[in-house]
PDB file of N, CA and C in Angstrom:
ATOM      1  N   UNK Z   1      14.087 -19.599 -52.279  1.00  0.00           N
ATOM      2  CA  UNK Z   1      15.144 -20.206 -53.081  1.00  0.00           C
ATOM      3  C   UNK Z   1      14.553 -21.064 -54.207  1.00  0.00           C
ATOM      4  N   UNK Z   2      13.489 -21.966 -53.988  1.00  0.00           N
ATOM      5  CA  UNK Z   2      12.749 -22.736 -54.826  1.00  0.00           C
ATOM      6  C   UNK Z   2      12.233 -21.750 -56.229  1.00  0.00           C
ATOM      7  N   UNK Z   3      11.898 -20.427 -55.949  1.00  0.00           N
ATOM      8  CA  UNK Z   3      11.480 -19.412 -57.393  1.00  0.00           C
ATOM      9  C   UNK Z   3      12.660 -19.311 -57.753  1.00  0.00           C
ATOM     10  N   UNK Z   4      13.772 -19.058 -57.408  1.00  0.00           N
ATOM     11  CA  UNK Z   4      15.402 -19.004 -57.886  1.00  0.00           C
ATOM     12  C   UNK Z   4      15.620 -19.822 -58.763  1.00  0.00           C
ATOM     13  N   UNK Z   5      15.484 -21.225 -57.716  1.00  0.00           N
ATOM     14  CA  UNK Z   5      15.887 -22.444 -59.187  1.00  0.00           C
ATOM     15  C   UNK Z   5      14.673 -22.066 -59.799  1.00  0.00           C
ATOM     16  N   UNK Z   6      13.560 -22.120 -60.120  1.00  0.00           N
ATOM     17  CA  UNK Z   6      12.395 -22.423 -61.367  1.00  0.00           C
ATOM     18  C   UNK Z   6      12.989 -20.964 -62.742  1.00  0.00           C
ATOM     19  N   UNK Z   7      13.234 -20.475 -62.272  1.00  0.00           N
ATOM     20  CA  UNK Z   7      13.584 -19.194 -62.728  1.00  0.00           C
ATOM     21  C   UNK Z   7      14.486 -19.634 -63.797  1.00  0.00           C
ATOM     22  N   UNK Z   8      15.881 -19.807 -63.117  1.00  0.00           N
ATOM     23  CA  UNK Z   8      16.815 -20.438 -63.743  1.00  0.00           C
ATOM     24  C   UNK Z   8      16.472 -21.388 -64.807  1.00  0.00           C
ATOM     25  N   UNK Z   9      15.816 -22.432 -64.476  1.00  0.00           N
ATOM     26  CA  UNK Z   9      15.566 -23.731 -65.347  1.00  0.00           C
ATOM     27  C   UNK Z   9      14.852 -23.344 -66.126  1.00  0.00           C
ATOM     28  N   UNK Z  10      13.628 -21.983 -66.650  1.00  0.00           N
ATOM     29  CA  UNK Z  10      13.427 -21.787 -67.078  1.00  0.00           C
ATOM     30  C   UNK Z  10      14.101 -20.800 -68.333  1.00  0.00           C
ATOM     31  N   UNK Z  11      15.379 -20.123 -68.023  1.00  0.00           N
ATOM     32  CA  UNK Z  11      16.558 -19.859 -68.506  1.00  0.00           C
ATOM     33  C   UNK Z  11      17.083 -20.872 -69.420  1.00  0.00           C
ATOM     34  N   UNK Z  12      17.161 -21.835 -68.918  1.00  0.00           N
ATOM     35  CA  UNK Z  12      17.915 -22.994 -69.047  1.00  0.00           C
ATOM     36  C   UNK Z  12      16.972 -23.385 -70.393  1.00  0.00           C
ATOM     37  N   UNK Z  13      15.606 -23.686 -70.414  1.00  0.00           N
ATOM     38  CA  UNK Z  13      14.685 -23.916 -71.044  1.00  0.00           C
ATOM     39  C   UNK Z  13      14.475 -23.285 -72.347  1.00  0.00           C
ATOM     40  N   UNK Z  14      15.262 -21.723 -72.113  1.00  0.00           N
ATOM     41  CA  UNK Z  14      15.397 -20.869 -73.281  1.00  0.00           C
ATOM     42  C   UNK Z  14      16.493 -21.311 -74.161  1.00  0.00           C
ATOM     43  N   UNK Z  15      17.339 -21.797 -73.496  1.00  0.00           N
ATOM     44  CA  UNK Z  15      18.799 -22.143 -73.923  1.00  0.00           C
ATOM     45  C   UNK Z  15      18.466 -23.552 -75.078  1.00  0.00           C
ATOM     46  N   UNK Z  16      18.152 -24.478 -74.150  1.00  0.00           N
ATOM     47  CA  UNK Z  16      17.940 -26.064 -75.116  1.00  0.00           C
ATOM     48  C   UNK Z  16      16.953 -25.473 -76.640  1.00  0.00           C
ATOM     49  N   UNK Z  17      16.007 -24.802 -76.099  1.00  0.00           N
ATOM     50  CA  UNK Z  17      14.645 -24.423 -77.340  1.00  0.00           C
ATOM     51  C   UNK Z  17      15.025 -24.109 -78.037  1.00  0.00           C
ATOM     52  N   UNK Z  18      16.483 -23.080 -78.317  1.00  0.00           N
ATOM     53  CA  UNK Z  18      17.220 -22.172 -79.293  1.00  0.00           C
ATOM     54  C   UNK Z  18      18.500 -22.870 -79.477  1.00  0.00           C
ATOM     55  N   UNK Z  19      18.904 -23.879 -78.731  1.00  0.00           N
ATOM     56  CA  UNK Z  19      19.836 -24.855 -78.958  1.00  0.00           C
ATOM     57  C   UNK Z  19      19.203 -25.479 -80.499  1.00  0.00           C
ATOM     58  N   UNK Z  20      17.833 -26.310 -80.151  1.00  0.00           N
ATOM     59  CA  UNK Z  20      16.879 -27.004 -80.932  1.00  0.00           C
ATOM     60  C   UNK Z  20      17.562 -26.406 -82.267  1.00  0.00           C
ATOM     61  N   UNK Z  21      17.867 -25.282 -82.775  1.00  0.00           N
ATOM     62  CA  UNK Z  21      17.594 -24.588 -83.907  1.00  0.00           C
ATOM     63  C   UNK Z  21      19.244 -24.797 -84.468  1.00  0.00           C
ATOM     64  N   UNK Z  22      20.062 -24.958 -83.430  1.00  0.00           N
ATOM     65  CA  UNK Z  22      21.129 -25.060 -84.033  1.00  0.00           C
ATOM     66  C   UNK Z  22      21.706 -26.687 -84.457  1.00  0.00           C
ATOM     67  N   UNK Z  23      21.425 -27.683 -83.767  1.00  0.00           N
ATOM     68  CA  UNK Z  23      21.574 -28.623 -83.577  1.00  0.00           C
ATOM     69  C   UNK Z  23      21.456 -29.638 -84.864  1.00  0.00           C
ATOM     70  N   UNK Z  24      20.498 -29.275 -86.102  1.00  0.00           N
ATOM     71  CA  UNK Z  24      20.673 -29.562 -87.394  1.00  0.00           C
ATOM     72  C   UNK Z  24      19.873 -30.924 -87.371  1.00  0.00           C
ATOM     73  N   UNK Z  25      18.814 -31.166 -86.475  1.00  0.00           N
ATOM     74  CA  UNK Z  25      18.298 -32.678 -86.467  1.00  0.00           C
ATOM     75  C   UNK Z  25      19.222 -33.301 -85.625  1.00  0.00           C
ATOM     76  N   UNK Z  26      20.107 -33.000 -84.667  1.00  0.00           N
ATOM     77  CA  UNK Z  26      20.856 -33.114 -83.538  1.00  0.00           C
ATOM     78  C   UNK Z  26      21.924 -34.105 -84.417  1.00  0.00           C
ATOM     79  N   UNK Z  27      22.533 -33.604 -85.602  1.00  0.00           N
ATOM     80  CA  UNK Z  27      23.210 -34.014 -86.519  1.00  0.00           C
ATOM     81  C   UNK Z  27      25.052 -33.546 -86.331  1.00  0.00           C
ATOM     82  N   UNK Z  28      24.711 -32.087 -85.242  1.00  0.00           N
ATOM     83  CA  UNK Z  28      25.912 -31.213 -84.954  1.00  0.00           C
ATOM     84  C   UNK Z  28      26.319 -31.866 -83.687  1.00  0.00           C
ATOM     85  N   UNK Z  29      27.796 -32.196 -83.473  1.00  0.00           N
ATOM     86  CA  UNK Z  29      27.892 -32.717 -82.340  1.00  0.00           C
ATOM     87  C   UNK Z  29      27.774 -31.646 -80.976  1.00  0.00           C
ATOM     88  N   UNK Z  30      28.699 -30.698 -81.213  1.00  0.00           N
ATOM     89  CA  UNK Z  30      28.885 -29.454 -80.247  1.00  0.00           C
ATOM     90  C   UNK Z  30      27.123 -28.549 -80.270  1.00  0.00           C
ATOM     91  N   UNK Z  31      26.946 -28.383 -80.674  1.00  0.00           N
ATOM     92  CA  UNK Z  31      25.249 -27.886 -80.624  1.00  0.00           C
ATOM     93  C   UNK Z  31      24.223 -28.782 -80.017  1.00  0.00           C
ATOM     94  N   UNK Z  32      24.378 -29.656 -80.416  1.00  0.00           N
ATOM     95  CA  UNK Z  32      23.530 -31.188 -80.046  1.00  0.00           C
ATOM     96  C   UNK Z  32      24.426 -31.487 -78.079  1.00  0.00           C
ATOM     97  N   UNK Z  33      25.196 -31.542 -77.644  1.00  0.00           N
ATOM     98  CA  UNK Z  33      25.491 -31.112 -76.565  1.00  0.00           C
ATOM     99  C   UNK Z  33      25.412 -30.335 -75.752  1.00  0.00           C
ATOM    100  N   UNK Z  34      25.291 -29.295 -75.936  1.00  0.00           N
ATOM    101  CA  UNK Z  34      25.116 -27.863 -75.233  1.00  0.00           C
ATOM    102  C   UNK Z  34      23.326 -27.942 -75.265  1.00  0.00           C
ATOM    103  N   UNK Z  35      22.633 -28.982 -76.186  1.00  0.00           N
ATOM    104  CA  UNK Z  35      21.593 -28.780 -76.186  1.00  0.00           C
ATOM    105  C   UNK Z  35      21.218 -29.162 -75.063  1.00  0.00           C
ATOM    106  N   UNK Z  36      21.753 -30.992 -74.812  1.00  0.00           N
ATOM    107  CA  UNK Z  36      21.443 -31.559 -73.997  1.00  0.00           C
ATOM    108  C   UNK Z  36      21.743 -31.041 -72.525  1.00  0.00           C
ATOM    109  N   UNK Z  37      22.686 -31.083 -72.480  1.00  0.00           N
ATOM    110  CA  UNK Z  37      23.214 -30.211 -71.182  1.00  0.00           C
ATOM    111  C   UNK Z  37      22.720 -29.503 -71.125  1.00  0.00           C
ATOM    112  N   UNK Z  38      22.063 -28.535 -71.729  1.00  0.00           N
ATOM    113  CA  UNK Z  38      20.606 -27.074 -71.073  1.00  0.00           C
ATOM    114  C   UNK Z  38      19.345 -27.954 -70.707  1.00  0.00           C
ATOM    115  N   UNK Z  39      19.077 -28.860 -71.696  1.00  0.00           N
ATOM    116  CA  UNK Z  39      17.876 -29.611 -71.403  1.00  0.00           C
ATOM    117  C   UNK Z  39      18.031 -30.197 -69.523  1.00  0.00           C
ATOM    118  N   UNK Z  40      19.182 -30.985 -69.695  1.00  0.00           N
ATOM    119  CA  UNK Z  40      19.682 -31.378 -68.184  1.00  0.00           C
ATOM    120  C   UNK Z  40      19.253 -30.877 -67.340  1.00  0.00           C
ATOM    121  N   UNK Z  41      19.799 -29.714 -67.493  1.00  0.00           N
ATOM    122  CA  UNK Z  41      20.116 -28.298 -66.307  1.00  0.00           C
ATOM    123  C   UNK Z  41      18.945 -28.049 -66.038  1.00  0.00           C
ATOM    124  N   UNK Z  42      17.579 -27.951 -67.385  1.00  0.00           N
ATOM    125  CA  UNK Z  42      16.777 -27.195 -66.987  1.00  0.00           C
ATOM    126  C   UNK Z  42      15.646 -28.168 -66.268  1.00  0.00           C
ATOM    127  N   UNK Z  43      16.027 -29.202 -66.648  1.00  0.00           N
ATOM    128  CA  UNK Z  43      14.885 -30.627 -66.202  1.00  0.00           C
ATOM    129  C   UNK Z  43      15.324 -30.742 -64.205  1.00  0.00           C
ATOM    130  N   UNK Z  44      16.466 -30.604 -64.349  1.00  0.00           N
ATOM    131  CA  UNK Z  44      16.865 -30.893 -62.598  1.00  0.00           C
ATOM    132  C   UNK Z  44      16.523 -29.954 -61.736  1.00  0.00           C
ATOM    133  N   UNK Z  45      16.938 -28.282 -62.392  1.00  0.00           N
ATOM    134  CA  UNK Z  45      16.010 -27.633 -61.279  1.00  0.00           C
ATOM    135  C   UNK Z  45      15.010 -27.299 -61.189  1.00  0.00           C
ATOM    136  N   UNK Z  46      14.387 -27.714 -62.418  1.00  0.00           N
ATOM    137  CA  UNK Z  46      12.543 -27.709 -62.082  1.00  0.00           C
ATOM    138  C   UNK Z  46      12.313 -28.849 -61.106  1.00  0.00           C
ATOM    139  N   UNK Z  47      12.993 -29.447 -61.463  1.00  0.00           N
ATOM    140  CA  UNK Z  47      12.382 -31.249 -60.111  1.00  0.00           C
ATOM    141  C   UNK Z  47      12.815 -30.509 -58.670  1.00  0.00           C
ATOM    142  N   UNK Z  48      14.104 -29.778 -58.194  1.00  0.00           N
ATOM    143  CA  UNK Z  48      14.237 -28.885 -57.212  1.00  0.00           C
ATOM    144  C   UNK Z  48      13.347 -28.224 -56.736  1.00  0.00           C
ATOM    145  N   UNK Z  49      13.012 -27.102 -57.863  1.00  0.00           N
ATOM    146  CA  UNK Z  49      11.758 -26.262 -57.251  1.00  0.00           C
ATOM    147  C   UNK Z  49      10.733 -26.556 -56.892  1.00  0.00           C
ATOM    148  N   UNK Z  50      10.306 -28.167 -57.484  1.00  0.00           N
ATOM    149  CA  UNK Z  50       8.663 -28.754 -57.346  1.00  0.00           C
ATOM    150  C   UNK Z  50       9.073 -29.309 -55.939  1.00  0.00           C
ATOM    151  N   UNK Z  51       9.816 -29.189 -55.215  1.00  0.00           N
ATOM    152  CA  UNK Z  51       9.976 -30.026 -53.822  1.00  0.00           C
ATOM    153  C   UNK Z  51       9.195 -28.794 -53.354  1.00  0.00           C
ATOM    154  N   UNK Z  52       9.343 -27.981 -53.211  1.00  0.00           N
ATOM    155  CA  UNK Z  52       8.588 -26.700 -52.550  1.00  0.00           C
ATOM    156  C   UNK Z  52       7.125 -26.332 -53.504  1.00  0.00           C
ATOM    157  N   UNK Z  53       7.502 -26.276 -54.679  1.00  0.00           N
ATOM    158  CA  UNK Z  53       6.229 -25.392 -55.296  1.00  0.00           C
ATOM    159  C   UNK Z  53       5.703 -26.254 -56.189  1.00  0.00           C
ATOM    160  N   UNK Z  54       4.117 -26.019 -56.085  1.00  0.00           N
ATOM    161  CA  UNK Z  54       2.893 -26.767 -56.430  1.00  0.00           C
ATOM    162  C   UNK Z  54       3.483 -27.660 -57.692  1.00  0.00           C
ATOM    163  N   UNK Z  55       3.452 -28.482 -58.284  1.00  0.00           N
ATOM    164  CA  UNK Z  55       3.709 -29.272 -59.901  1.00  0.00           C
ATOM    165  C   UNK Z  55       3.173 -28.327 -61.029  1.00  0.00           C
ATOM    166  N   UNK Z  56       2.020 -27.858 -60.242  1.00  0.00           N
ATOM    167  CA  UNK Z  56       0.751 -27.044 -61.482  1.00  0.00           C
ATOM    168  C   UNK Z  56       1.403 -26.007 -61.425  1.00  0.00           C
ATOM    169  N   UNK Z  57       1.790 -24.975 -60.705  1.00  0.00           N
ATOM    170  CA  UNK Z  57       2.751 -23.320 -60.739  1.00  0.00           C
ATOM    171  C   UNK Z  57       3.614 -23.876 -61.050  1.00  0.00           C
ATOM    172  N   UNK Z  58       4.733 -24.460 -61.022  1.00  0.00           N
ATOM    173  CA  UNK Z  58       5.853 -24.726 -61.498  1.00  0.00           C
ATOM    174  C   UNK Z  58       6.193 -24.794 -62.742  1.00  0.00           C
ATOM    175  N   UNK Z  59       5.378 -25.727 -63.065  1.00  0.00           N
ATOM    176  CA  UNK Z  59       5.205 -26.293 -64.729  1.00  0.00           C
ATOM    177  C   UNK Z  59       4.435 -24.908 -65.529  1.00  0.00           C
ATOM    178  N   UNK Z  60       3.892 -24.443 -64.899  1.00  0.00           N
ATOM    179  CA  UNK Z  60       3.118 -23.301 -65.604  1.00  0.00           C
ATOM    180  C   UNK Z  60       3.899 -22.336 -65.684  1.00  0.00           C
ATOM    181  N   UNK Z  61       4.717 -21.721 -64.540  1.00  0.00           N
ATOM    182  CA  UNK Z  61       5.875 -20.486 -64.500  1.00  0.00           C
ATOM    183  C   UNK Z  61       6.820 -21.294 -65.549  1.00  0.00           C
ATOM    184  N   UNK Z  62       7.417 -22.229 -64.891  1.00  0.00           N
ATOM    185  CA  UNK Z  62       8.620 -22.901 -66.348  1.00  0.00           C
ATOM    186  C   UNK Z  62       8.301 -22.383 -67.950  1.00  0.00           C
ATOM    187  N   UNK Z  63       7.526 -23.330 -68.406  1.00  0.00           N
ATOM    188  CA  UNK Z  63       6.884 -23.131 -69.749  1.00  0.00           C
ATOM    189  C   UNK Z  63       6.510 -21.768 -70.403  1.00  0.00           C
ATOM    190  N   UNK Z  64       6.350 -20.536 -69.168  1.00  0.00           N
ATOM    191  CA  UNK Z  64       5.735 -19.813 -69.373  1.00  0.00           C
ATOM    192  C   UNK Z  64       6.870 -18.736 -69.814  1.00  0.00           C
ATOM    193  N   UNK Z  65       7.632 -18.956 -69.133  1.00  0.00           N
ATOM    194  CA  UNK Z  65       9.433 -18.548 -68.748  1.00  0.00           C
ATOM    195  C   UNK Z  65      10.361 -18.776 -70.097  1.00  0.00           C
ATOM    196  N   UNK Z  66      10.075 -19.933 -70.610  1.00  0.00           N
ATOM    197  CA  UNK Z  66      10.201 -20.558 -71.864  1.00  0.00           C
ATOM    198  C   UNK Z  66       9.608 -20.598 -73.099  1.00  0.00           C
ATOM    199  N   UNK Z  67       8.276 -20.051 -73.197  1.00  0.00           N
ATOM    200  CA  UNK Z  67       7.611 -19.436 -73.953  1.00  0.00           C
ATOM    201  C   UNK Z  67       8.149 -17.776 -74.556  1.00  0.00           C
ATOM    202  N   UNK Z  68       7.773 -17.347 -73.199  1.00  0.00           N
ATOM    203  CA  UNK Z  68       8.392 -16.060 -73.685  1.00  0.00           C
ATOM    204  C   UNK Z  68       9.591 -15.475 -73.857  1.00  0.00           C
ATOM    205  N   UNK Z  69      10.566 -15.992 -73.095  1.00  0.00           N
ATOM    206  CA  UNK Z  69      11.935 -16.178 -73.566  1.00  0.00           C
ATOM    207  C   UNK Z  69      12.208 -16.227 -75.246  1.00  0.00           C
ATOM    208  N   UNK Z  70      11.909 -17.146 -75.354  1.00  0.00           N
ATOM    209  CA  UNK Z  70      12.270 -17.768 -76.771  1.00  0.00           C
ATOM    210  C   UNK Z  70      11.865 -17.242 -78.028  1.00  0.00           C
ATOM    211  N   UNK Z  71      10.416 -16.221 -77.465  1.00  0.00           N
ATOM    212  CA  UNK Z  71       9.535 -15.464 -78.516  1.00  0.00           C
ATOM    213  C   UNK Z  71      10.524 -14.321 -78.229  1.00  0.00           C
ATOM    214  N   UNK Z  72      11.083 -13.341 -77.194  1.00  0.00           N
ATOM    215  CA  UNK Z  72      11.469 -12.675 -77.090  1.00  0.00           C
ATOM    216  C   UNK Z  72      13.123 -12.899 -77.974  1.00  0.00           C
ATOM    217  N   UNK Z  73      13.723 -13.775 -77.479  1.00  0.00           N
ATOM    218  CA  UNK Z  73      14.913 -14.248 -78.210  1.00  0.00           C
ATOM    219  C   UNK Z  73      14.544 -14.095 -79.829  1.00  0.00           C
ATOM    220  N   UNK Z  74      13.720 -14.731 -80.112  1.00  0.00           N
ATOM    221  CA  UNK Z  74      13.246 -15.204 -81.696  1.00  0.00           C
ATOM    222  C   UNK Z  74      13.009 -13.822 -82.547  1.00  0.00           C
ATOM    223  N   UNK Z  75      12.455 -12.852 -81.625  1.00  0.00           N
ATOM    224  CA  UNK Z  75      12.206 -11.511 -82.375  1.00  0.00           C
ATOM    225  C   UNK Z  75      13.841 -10.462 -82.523  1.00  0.00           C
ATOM    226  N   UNK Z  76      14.196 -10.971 -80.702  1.00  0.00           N
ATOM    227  CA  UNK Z  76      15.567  -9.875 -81.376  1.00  0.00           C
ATOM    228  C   UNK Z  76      16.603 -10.903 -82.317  1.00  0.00           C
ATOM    229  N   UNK Z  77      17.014 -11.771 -82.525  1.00  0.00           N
ATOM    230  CA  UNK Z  77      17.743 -12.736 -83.357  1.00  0.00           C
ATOM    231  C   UNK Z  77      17.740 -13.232 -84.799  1.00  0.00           C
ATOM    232  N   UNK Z  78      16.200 -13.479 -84.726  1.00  0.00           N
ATOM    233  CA  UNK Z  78      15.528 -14.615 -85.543  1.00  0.00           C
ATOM    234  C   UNK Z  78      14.670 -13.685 -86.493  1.00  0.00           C
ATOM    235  N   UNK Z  79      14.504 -12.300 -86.635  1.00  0.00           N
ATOM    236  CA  UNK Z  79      13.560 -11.444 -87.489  1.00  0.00           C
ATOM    237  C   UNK Z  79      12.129 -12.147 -87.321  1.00  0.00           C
ATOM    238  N   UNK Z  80      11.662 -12.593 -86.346  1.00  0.00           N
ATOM    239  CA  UNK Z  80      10.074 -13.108 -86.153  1.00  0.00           C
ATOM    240  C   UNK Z  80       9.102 -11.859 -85.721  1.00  0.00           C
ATOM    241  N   UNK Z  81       7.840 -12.039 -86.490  1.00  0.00           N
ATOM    242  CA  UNK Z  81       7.404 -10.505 -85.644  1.00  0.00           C
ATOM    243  C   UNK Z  81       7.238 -10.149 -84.298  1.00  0.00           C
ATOM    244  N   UNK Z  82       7.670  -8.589 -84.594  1.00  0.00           N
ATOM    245  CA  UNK Z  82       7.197  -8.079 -83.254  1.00  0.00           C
ATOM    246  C   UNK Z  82       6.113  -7.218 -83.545  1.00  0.00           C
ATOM    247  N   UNK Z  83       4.921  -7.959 -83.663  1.00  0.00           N
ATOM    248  CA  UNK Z  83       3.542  -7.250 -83.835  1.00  0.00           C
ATOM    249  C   UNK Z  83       2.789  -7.198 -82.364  1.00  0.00           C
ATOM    250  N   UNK Z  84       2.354  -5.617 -82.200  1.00  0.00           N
ATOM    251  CA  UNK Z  84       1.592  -5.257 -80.983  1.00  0.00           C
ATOM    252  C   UNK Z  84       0.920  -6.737 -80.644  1.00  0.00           C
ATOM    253  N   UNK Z  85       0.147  -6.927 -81.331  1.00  0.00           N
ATOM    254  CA  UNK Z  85      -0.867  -8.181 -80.904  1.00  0.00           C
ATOM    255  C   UNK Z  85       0.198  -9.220 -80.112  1.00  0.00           C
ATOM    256  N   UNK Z  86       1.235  -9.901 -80.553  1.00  0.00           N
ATOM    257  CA  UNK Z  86       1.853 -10.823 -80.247  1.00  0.00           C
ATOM    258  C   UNK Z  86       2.860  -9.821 -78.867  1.00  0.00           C
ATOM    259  N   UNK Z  87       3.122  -8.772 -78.530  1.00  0.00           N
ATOM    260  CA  UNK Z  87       3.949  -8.144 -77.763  1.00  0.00           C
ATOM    261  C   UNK Z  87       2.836  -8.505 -76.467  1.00  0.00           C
ATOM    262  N   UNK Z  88       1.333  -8.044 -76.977  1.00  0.00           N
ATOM    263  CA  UNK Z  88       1.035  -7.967 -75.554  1.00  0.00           C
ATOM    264  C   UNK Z  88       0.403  -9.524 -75.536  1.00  0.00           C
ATOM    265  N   UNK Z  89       0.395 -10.300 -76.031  1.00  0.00           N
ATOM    266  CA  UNK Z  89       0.088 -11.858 -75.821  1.00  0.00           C
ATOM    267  C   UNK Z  89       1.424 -12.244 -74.702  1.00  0.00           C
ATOM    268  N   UNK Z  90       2.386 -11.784 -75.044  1.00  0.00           N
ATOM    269  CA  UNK Z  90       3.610 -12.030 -74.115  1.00  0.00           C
ATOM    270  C   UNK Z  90       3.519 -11.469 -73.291  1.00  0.00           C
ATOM    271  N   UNK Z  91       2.798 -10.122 -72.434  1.00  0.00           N
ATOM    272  CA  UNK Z  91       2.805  -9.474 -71.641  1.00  0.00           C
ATOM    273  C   UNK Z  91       1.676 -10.684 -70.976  1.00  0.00           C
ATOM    274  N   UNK Z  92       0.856 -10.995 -71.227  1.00  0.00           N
ATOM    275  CA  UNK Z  92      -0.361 -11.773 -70.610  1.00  0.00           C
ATOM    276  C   UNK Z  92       0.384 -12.788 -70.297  1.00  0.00           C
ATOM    277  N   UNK Z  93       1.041 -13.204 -70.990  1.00  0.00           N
ATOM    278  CA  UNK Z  93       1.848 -14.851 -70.198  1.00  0.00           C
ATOM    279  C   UNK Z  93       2.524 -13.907 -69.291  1.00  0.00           C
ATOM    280  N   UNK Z  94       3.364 -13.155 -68.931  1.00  0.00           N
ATOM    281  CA  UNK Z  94       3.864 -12.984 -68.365  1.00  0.00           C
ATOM    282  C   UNK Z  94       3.331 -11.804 -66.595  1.00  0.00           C
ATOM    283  N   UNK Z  95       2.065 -11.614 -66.622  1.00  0.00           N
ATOM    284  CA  UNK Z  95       0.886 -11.375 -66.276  1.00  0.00           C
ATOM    285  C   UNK Z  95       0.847 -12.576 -65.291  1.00  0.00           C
ATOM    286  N   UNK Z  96      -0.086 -13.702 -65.743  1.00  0.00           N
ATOM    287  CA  UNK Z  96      -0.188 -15.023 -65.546  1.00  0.00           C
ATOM    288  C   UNK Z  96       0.921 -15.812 -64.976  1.00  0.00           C
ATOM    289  N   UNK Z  97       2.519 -15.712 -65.089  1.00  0.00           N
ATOM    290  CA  UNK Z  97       3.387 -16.241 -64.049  1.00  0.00           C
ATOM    291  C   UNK Z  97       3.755 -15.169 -63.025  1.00  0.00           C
ATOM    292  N   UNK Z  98       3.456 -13.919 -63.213  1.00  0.00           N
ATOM    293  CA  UNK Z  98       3.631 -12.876 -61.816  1.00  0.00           C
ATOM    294  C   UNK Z  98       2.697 -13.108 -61.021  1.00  0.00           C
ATOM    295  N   UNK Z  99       1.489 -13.719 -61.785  1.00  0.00           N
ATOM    296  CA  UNK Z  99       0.241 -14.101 -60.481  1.00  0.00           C
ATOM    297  C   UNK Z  99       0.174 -14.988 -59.897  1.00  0.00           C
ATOM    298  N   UNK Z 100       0.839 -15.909 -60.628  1.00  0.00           N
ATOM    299  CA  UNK Z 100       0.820 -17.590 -60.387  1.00  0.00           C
ATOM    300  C   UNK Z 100       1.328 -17.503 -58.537  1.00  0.00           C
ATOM    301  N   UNK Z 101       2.883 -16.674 -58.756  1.00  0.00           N
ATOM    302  CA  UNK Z 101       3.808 -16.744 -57.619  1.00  0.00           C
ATOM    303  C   UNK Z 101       2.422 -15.967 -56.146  1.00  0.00           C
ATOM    304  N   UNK Z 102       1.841 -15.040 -56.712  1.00  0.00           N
ATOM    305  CA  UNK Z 102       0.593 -14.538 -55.461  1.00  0.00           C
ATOM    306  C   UNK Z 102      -0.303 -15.881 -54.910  1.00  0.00           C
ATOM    307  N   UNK Z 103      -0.761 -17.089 -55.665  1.00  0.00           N
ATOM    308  CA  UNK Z 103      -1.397 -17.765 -55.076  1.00  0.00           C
ATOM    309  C   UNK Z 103      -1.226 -18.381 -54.374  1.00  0.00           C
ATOM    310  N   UNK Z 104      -1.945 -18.840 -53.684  1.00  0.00           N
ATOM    311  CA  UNK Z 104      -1.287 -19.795 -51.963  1.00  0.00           C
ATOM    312  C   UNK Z 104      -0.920 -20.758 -52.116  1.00  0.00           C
ATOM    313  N   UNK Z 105       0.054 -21.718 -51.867  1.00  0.00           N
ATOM    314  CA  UNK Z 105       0.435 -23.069 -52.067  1.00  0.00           C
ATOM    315  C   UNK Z 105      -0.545 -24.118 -52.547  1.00  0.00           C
ATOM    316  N   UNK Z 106      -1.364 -23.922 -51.179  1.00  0.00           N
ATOM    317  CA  UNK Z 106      -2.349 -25.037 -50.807  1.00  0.00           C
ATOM    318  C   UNK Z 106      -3.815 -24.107 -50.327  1.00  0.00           C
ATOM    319  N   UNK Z 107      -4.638 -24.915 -50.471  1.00  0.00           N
ATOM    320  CA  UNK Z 107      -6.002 -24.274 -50.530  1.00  0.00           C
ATOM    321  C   UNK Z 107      -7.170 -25.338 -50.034  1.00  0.00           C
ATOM    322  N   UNK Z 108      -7.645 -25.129 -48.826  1.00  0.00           N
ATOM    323  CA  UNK Z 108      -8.857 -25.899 -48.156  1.00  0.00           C
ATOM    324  C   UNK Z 108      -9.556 -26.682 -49.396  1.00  0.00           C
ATOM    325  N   UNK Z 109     -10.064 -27.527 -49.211  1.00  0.00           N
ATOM    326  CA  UNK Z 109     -11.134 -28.402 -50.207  1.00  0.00           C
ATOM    327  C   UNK Z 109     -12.379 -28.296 -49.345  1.00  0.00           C
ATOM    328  N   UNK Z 110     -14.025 -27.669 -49.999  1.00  0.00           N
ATOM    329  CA  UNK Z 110     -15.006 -27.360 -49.515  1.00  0.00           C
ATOM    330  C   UNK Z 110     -15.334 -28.805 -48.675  1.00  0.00           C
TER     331      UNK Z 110
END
């Protein structure tokens, strides 16, 4: 359930980032709200998911979730490129949070 919420909040994370763009210097009232309220949303169930999962995977899947989201959003929306190079830079982040979830919680110290 804990990858559920991180998942989400990282959703959520896509939402405020592309909020950011509408919000006008958070000058718009209704944009500038919906911003905050994603920001909210996405700040509470990351603190959820970190009750179970590491701070370091969490924060790393989040961001990572939110990274590519937003590049992905930005290319179909926003006319930003979609150059091979940058397609598979997003495949590698996204590489890197499918692996994240394989590593073990916790790990012996030598």
């Amino acid at each position: 359930m804990a990858w559920m919420y991180l998942v989400v909040a990282g959703l959520f994370e896509c939402g405020w980032a592309i909020g950011l763009k509408y919000t006008d210097g958070f000058t718009k009232l209704l944009p500038s709200l919906l911003t905050f309220s994603a920001m909210a949303m996405s700040f509470w169930l990351l603190s959820i998911a970190m009750k179970i999962i590491p701070i370091g995977t969490a924060y790393a899947v989040w961001t990572g979730i939110g990274a590519v989201g937003v590049a992905i959003l930005g290319m179909m929306f926003f006319g930003e490129s979609r150059s091979m190079t940058r397609i598979i830079c997003l495949l590698l982040i996204v590489l890197g949070i499918v692996g994240l979830q394989f590593v073990p919680s916790s790990q012996g110290t030598s």
